[in-house]
PDB file of C-alpha atoms (C1' of nucleotides) in Angstrom:
ATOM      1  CA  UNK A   1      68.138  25.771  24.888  1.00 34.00           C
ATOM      2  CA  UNK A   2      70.020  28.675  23.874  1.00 32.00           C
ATOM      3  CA  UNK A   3      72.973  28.574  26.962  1.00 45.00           C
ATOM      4  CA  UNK A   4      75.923  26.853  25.935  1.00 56.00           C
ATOM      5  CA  UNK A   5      77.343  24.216  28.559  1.00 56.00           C
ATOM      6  CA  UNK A   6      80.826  25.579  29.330  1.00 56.00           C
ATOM      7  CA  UNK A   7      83.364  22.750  29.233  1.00 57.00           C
ATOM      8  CA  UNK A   8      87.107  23.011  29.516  1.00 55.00           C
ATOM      9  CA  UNK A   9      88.346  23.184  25.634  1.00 51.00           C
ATOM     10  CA  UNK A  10      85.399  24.530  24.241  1.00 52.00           C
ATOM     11  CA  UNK A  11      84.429  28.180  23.704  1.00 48.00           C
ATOM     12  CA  UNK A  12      82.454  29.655  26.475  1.00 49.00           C
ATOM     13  CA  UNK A  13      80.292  32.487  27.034  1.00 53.00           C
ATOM     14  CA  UNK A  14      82.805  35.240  27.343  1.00 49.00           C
ATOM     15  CA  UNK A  15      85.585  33.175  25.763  1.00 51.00           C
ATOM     16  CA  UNK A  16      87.132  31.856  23.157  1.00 53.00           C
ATOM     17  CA  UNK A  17      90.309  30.449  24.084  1.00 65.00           C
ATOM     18  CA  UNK A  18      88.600  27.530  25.780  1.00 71.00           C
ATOM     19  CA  UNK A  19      90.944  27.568  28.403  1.00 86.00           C
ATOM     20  CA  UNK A  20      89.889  25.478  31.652  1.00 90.00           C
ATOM     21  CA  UNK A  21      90.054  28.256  33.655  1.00 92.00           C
ATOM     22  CA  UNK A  22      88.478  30.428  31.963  1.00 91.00           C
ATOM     23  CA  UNK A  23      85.577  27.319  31.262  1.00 90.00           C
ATOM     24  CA  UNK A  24      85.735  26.812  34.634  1.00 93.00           C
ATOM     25  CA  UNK A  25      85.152  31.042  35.624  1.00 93.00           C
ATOM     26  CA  UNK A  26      82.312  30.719  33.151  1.00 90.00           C
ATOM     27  CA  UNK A  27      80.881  28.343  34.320  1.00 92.00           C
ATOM     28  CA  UNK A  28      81.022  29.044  38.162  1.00 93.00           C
ATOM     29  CA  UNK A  29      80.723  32.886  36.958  1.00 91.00           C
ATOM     30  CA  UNK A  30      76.801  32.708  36.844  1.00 92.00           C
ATOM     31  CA  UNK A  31      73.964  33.711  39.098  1.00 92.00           C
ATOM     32  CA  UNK A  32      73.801  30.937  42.176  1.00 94.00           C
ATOM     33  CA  UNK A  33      76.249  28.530  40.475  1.00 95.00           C
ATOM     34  CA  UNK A  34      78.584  29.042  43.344  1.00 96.00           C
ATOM     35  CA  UNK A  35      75.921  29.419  45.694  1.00 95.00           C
ATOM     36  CA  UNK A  36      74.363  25.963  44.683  1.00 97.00           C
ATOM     37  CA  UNK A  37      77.852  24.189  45.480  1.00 97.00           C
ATOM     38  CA  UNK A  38      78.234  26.492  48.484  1.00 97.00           C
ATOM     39  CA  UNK A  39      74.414  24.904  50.155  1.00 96.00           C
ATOM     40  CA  UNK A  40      74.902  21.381  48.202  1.00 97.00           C
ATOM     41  CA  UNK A  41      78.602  21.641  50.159  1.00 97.00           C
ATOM     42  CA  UNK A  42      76.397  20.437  53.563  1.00 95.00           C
ATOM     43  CA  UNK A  43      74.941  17.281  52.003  1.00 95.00           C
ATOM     44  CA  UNK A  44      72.633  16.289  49.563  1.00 96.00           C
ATOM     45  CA  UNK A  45      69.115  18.288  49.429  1.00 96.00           C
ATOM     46  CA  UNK A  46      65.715  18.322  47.241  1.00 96.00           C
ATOM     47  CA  UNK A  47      65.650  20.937  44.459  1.00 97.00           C
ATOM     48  CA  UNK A  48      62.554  22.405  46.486  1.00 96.00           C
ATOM     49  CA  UNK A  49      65.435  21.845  49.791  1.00 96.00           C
ATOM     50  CA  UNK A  50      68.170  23.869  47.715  1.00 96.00           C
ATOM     51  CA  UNK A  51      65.901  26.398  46.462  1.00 95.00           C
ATOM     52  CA  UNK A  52      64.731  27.417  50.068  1.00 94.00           C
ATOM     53  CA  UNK A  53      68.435  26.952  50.676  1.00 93.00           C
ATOM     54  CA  UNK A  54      69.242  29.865  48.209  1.00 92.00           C
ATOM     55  CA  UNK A  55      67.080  32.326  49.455  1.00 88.00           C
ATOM     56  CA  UNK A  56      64.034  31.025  47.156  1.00 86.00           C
ATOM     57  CA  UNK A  57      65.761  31.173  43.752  1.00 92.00           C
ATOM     58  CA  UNK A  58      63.504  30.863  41.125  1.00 94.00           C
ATOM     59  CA  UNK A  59      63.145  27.094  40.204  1.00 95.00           C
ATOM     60  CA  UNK A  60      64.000  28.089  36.367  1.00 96.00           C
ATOM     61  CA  UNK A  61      67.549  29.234  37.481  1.00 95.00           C
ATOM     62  CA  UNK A  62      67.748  26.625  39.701  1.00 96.00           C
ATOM     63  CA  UNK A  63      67.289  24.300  37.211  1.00 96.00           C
ATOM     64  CA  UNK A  64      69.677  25.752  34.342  1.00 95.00           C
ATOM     65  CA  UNK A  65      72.411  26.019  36.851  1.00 96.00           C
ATOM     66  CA  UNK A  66      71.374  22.306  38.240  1.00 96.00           C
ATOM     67  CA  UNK A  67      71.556  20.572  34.555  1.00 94.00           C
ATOM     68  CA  UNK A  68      75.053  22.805  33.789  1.00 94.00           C
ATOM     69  CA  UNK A  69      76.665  22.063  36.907  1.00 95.00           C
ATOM     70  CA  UNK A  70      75.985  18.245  36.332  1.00 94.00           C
ATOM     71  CA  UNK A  71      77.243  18.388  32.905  1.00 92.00           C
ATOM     72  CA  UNK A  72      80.036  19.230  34.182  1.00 92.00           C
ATOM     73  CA  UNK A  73      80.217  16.923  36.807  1.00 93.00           C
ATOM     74  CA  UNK A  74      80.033  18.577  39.694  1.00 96.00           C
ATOM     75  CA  UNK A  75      77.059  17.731  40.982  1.00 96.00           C
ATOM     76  CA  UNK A  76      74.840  14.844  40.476  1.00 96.00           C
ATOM     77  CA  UNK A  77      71.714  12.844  41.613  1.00 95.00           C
ATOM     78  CA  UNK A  78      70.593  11.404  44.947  1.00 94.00           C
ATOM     79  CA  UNK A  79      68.223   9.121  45.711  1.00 89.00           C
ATOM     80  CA  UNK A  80      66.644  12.457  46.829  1.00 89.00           C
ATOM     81  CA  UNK A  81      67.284  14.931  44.871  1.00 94.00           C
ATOM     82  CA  UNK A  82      70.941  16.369  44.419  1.00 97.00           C
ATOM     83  CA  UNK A  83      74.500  16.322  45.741  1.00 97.00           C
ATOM     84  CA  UNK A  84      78.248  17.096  45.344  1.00 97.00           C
ATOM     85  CA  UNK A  85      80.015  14.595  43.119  1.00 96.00           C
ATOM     86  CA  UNK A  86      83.496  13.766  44.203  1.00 96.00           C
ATOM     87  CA  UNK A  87      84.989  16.580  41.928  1.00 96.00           C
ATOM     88  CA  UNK A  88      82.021  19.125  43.328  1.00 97.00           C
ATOM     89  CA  UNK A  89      83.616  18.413  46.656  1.00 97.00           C
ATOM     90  CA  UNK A  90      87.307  18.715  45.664  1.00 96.00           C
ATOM     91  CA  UNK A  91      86.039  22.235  44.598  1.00 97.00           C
ATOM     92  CA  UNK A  92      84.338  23.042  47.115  1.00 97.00           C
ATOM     93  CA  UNK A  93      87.789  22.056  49.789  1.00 97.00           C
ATOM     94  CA  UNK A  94      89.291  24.621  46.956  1.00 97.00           C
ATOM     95  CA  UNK A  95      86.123  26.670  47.777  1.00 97.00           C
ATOM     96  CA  UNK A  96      85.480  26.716  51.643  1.00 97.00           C
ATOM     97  CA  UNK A  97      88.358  29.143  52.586  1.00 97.00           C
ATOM     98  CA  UNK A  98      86.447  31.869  50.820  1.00 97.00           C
ATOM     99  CA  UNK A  99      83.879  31.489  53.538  1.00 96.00           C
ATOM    100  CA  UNK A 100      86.514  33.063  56.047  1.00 96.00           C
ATOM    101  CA  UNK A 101      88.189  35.453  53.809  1.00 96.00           C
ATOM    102  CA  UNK A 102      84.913  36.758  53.245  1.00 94.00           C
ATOM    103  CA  UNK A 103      83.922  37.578  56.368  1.00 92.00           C
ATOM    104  CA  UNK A 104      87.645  39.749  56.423  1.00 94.00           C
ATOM    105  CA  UNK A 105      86.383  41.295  53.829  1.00 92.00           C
ATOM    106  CA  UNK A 106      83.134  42.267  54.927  1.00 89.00           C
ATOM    107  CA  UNK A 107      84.582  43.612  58.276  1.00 89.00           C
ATOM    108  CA  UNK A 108      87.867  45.566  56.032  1.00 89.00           C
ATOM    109  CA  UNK A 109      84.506  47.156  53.672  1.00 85.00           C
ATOM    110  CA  UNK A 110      82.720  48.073  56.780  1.00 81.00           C
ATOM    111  CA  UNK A 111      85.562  49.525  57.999  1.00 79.00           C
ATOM    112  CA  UNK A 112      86.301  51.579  55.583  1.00 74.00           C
ATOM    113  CA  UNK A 113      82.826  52.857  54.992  1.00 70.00           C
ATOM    114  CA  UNK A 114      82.564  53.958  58.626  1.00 71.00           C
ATOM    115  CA  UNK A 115      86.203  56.263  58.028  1.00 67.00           C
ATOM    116  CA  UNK A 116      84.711  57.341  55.004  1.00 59.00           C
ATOM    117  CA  UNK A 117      80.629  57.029  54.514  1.00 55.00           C
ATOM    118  CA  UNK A 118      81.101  56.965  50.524  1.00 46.00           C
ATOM    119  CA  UNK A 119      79.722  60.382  49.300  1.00 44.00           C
ATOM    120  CA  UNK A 120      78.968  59.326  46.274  1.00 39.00           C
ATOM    121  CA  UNK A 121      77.307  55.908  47.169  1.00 39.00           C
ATOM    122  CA  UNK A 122      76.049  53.950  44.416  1.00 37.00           C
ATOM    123  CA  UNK A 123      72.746  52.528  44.542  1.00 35.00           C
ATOM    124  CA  UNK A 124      73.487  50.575  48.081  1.00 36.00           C
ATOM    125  CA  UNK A 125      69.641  51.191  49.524  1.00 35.00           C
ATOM    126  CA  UNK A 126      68.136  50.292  46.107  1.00 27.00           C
TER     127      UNK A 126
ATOM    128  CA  UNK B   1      74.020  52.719  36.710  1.00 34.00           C
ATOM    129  CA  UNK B   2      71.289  50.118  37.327  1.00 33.00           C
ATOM    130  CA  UNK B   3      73.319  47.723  38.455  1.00 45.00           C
ATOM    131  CA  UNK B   4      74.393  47.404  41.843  1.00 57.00           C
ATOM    132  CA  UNK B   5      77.621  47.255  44.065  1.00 55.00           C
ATOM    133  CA  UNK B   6      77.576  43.631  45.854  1.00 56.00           C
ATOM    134  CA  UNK B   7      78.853  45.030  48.959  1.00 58.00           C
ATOM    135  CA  UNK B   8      78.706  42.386  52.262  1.00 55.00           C
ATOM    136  CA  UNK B   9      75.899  43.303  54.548  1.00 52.00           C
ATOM    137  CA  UNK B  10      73.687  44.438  51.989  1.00 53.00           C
ATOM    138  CA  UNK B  11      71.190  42.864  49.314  1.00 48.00           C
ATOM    139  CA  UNK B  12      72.780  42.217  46.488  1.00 49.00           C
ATOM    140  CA  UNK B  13      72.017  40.569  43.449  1.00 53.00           C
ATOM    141  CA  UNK B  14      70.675  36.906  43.832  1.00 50.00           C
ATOM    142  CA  UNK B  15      70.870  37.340  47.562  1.00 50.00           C
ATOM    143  CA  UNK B  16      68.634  39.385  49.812  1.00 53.00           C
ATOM    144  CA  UNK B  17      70.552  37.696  53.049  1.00 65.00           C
ATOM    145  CA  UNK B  18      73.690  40.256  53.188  1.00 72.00           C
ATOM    146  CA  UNK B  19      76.140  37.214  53.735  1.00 86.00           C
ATOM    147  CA  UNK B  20      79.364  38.172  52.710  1.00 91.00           C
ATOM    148  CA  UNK B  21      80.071  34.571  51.284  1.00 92.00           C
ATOM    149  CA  UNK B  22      77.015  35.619  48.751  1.00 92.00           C
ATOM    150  CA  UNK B  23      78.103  38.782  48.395  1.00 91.00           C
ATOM    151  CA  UNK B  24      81.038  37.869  47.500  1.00 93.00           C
ATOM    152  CA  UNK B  25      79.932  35.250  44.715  1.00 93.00           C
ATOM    153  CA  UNK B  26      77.502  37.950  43.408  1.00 91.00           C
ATOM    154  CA  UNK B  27      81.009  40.218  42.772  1.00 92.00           C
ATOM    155  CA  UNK B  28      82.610  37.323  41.123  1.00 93.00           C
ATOM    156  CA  UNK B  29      79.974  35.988  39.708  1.00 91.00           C
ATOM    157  CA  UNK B  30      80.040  38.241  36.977  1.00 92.00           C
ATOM    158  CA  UNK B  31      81.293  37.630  33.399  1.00 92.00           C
ATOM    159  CA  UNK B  32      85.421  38.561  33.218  1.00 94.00           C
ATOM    160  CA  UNK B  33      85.476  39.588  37.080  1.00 95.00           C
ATOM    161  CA  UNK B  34      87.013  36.662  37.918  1.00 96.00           C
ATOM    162  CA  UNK B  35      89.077  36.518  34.856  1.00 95.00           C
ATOM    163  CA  UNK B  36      89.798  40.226  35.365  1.00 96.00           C
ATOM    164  CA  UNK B  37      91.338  39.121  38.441  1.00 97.00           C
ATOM    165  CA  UNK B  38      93.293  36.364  36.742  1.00 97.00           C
ATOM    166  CA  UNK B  39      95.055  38.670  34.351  1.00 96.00           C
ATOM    167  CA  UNK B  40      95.763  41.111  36.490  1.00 97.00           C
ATOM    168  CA  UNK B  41      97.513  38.941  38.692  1.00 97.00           C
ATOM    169  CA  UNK B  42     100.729  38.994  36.537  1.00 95.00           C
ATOM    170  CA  UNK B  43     100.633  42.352  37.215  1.00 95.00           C
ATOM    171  CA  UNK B  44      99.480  45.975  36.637  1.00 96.00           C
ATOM    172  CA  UNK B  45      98.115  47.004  33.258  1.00 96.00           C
ATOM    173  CA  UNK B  46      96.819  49.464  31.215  1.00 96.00           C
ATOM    174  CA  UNK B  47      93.029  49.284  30.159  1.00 97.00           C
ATOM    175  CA  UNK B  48      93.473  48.343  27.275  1.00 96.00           C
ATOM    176  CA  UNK B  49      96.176  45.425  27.760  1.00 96.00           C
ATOM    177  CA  UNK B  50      93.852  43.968  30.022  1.00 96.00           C
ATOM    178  CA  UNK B  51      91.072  44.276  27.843  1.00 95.00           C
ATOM    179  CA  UNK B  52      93.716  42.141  25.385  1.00 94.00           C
ATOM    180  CA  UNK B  53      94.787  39.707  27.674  1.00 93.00           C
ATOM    181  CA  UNK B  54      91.013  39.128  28.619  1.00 92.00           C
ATOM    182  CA  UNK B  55      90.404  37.947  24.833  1.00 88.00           C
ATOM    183  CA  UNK B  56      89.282  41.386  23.679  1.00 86.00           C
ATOM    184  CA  UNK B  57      85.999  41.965  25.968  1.00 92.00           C
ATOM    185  CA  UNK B  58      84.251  45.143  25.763  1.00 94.00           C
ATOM    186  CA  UNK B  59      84.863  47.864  27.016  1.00 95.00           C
ATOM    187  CA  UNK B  60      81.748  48.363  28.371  1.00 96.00           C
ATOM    188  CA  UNK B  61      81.723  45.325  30.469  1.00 95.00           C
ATOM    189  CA  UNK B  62      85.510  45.390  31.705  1.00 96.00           C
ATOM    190  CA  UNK B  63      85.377  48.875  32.492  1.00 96.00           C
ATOM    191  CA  UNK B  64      81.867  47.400  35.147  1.00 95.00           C
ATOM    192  CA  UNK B  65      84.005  45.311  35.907  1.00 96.00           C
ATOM    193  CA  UNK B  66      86.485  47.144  36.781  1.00 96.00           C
ATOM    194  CA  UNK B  67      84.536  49.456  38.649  1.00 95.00           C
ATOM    195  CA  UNK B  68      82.845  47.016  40.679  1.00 94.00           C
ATOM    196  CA  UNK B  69      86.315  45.643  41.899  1.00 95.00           C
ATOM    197  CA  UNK B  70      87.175  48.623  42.536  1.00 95.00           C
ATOM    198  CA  UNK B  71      84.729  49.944  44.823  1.00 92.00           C
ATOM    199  CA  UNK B  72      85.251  46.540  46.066  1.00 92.00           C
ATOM    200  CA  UNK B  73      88.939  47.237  47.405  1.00 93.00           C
ATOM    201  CA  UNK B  74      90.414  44.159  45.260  1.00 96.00           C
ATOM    202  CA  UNK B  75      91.669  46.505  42.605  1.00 96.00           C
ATOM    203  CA  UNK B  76      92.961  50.001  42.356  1.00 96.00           C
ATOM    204  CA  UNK B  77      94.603  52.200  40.170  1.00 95.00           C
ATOM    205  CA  UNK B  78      98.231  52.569  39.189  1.00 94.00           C
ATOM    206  CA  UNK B  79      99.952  55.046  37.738  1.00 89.00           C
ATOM    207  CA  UNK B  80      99.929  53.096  34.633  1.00 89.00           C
ATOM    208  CA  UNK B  81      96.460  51.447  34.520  1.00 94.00           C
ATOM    209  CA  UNK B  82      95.310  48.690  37.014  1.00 97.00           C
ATOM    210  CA  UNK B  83      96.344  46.304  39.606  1.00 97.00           C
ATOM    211  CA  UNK B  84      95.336  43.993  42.036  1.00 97.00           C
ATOM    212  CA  UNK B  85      94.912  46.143  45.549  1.00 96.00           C
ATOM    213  CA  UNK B  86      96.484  44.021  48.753  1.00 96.00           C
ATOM    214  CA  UNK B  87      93.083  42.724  49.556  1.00 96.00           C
ATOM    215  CA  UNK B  88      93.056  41.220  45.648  1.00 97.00           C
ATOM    216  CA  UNK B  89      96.238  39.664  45.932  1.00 97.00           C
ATOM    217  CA  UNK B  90      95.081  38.245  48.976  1.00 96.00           C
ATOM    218  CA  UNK B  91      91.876  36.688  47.665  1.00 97.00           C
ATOM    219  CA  UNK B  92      93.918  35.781  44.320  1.00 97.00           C
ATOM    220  CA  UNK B  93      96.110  33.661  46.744  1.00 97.00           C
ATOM    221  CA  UNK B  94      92.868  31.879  47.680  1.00 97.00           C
ATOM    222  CA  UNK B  95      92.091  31.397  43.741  1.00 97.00           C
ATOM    223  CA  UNK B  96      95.057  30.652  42.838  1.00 97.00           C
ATOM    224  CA  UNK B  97      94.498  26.691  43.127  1.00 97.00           C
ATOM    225  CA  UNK B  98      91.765  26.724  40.775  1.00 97.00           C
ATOM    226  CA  UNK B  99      94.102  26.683  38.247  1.00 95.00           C
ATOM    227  CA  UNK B 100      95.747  23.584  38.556  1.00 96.00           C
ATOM    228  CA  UNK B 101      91.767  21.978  39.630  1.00 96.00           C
ATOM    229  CA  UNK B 102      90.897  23.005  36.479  1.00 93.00           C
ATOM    230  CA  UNK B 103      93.278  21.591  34.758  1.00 92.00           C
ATOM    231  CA  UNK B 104      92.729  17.832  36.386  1.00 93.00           C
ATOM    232  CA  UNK B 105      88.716  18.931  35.338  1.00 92.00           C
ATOM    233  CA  UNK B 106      89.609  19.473  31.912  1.00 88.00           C
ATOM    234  CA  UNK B 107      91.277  15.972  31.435  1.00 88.00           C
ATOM    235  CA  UNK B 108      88.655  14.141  33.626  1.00 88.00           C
ATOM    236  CA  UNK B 109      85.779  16.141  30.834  1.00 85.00           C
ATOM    237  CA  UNK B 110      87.942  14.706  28.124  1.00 80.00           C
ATOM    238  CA  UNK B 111      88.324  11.108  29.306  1.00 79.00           C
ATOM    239  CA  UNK B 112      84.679  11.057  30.300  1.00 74.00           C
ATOM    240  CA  UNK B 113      83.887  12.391  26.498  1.00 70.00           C
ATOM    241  CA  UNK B 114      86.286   9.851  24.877  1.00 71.00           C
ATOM    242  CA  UNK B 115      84.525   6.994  26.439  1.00 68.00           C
ATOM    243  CA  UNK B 116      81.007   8.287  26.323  1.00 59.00           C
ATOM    244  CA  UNK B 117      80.083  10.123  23.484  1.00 55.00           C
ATOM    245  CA  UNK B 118      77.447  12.617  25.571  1.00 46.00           C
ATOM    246  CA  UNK B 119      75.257  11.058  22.748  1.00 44.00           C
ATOM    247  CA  UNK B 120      72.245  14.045  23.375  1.00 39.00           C
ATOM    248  CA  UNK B 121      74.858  15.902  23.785  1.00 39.00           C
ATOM    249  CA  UNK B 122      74.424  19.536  24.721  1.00 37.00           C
ATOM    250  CA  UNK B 123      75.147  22.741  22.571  1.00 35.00           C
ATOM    251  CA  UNK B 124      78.914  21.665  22.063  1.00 36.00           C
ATOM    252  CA  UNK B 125      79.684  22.633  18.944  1.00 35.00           C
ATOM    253  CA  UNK B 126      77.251  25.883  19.139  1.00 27.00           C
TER     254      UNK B 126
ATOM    255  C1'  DA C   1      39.833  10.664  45.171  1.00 92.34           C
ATOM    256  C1'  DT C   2      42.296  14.117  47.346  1.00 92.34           C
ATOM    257  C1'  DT C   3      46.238  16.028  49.220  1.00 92.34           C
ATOM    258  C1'  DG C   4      50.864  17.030  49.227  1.00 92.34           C
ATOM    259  C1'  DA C   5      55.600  17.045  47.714  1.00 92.34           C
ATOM    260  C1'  DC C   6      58.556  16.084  43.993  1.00 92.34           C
ATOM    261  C1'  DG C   7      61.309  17.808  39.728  1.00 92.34           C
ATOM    262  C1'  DC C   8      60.637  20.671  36.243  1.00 92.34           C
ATOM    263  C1'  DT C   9      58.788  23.789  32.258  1.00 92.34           C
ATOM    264  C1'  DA C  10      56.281  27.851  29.832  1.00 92.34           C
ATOM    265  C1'  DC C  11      55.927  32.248  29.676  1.00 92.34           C
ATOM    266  C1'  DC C  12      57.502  36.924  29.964  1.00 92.34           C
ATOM    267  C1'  DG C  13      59.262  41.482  31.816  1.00 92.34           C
ATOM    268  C1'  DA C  14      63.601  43.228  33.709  1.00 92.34           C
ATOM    269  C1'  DT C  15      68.413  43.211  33.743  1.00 92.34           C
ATOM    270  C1'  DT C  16      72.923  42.174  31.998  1.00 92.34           C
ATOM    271  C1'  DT C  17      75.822  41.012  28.267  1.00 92.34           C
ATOM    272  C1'  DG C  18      78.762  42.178  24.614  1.00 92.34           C
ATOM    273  C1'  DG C  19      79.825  44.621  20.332  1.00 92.34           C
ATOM    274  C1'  DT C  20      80.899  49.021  17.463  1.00 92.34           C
ATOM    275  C1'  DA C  21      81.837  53.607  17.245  1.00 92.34           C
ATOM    276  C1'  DG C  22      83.818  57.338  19.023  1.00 92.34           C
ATOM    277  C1'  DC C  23      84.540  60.895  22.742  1.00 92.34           C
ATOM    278  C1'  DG C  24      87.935  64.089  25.527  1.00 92.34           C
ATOM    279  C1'  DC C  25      92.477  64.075  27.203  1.00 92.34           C
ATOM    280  C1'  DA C  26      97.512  63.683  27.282  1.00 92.34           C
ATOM    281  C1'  DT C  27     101.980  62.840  25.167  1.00 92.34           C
ATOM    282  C1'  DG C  28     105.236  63.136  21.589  1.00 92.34           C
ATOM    283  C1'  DG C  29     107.053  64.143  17.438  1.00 92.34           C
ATOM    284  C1'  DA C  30     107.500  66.909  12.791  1.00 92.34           C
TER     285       DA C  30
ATOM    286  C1'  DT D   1     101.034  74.288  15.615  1.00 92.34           C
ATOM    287  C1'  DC D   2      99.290  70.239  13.693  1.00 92.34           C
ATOM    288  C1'  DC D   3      99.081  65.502  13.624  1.00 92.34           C
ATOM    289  C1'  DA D   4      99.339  60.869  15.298  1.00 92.34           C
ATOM    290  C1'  DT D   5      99.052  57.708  18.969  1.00 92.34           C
ATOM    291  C1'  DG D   6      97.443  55.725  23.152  1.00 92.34           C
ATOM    292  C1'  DC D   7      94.855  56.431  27.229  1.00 92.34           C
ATOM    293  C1'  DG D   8      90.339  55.569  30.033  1.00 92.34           C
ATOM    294  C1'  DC D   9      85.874  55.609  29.158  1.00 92.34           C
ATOM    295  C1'  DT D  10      80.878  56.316  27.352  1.00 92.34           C
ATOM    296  C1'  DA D  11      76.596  56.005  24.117  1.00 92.34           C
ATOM    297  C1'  DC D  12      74.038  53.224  21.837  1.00 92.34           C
ATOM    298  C1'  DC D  13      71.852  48.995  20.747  1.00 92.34           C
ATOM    299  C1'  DA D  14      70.850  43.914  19.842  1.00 92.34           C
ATOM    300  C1'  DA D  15      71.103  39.589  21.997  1.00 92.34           C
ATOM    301  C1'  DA D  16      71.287  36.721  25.921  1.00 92.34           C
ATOM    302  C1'  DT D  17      70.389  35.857  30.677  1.00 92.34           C
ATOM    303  C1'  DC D  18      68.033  36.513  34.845  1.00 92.34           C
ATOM    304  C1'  DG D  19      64.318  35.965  37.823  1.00 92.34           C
ATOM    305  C1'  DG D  20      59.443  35.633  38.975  1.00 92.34           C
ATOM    306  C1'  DT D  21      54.616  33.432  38.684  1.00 92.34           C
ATOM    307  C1'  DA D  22      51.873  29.845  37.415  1.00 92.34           C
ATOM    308  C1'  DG D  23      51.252  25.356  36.736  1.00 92.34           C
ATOM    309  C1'  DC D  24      52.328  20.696  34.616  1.00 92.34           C
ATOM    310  C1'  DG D  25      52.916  15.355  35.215  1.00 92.34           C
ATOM    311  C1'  DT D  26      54.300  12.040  38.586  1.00 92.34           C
ATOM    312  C1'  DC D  27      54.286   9.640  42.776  1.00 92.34           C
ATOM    313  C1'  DA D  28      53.075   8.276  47.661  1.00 92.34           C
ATOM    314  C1'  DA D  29      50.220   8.533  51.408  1.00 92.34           C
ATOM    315  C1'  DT D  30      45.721   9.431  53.364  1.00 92.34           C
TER     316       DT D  30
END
DNA sequence: ATTGACGCTACCGATTTGGTAGCGCATGGA
DNA sequence: TCCATGCGCTACCAAATCGGTAGCGTCAAT
């Protein structure tokens, strides 16, 4: 496996310093890693479950973020299939209040895009 | 540009469903956005001192970045360089926390390394 | 024995990354 | 004026990651 498991006090992708945060942003900073805790957040779920759950993933994504997220301890095995450990719920109470925030931001963008309707708009119907 | 602007209410990368929860992990979800974010928390900065305090990334990639957030409304320009835009600091608020979680991570990795080994262990010293 | 669901892998094209070099511009001396 | 410095930023390219299809081996139930 060429991807590196980013763990607090090692190098990560992107870098060097190893610190936690910055493990921790690498880690959580890849496609459906925070998605994954975001579904796994309302219980435990099959991988075929969590991949319907995020919008059909492909199962080799799935996987990779799966086996780096346990690693890490965030997430590990049910009976059936996979779940929040203790610290992937602590994170995810850190988590949640981006659900409502987002939706702030969503209405602020949409907002602004109806005062202005972005000349120069960048690949949005692509 | 190939690569899109994650914008709430529209596809974006990972996520056909709009949501702006997923559209907002597909912004952050990128390498140094989140760290971008981090640094610039302490404050505005040129490019290039952010490019420093963000261990030397590329230009290339912090200048997406930076573009991205941008167009995003969490940063904006100052008249020296960057800063987080009131929406950022907002959101950094949010993130703030992770800091401190990540620090409690980083000791519970540790202790869990110290007393198991991670005998097939993964890419650690890679 | 067949069907179905499970977790998961191989394979591979498309996209993103991350690194070096250097551009055009502005400012500030000498 | 010429030169040096710093600015934001881009071109170019190799390497890594993403993301999609197909299908494996296993297990339980029919």
């Amino acid at each position: 496996m060429a991807s590196i498991l980013p763990r607090p006090g090692q190098p990560v992708r992107g870098s060097k310093s190893g610190k936690p945060i910055m493990a921790l942003f690498d880690l959580l900073g890849r496609t459906w890693a925070l998605g994954a805790i975001w579904q796994l957040s309302r219980g435990a779920m099959t991988f075929r479950e969590l991949q319907a759950a995020c919008e059909g993933v492909s199962p080799t994504v799935l996987n990779r973020r799966l086996k780096e997220l346990t690693a890490s301890g965030l997430v590990e095995r049910a009976e059936r299939g996979y779940r929040l450990s203790d610290a992937g719920r602590d994170l995810f109470g850190l988590l949640h209040p981006l659900g409502g925030w987002s939706e702030t931001w969503a209405a602020r963008m949409a907002e602004q895009d109806a005062g202005q309707p972005r000349p120069g708009g960048q690949g949005e119907t692509a």
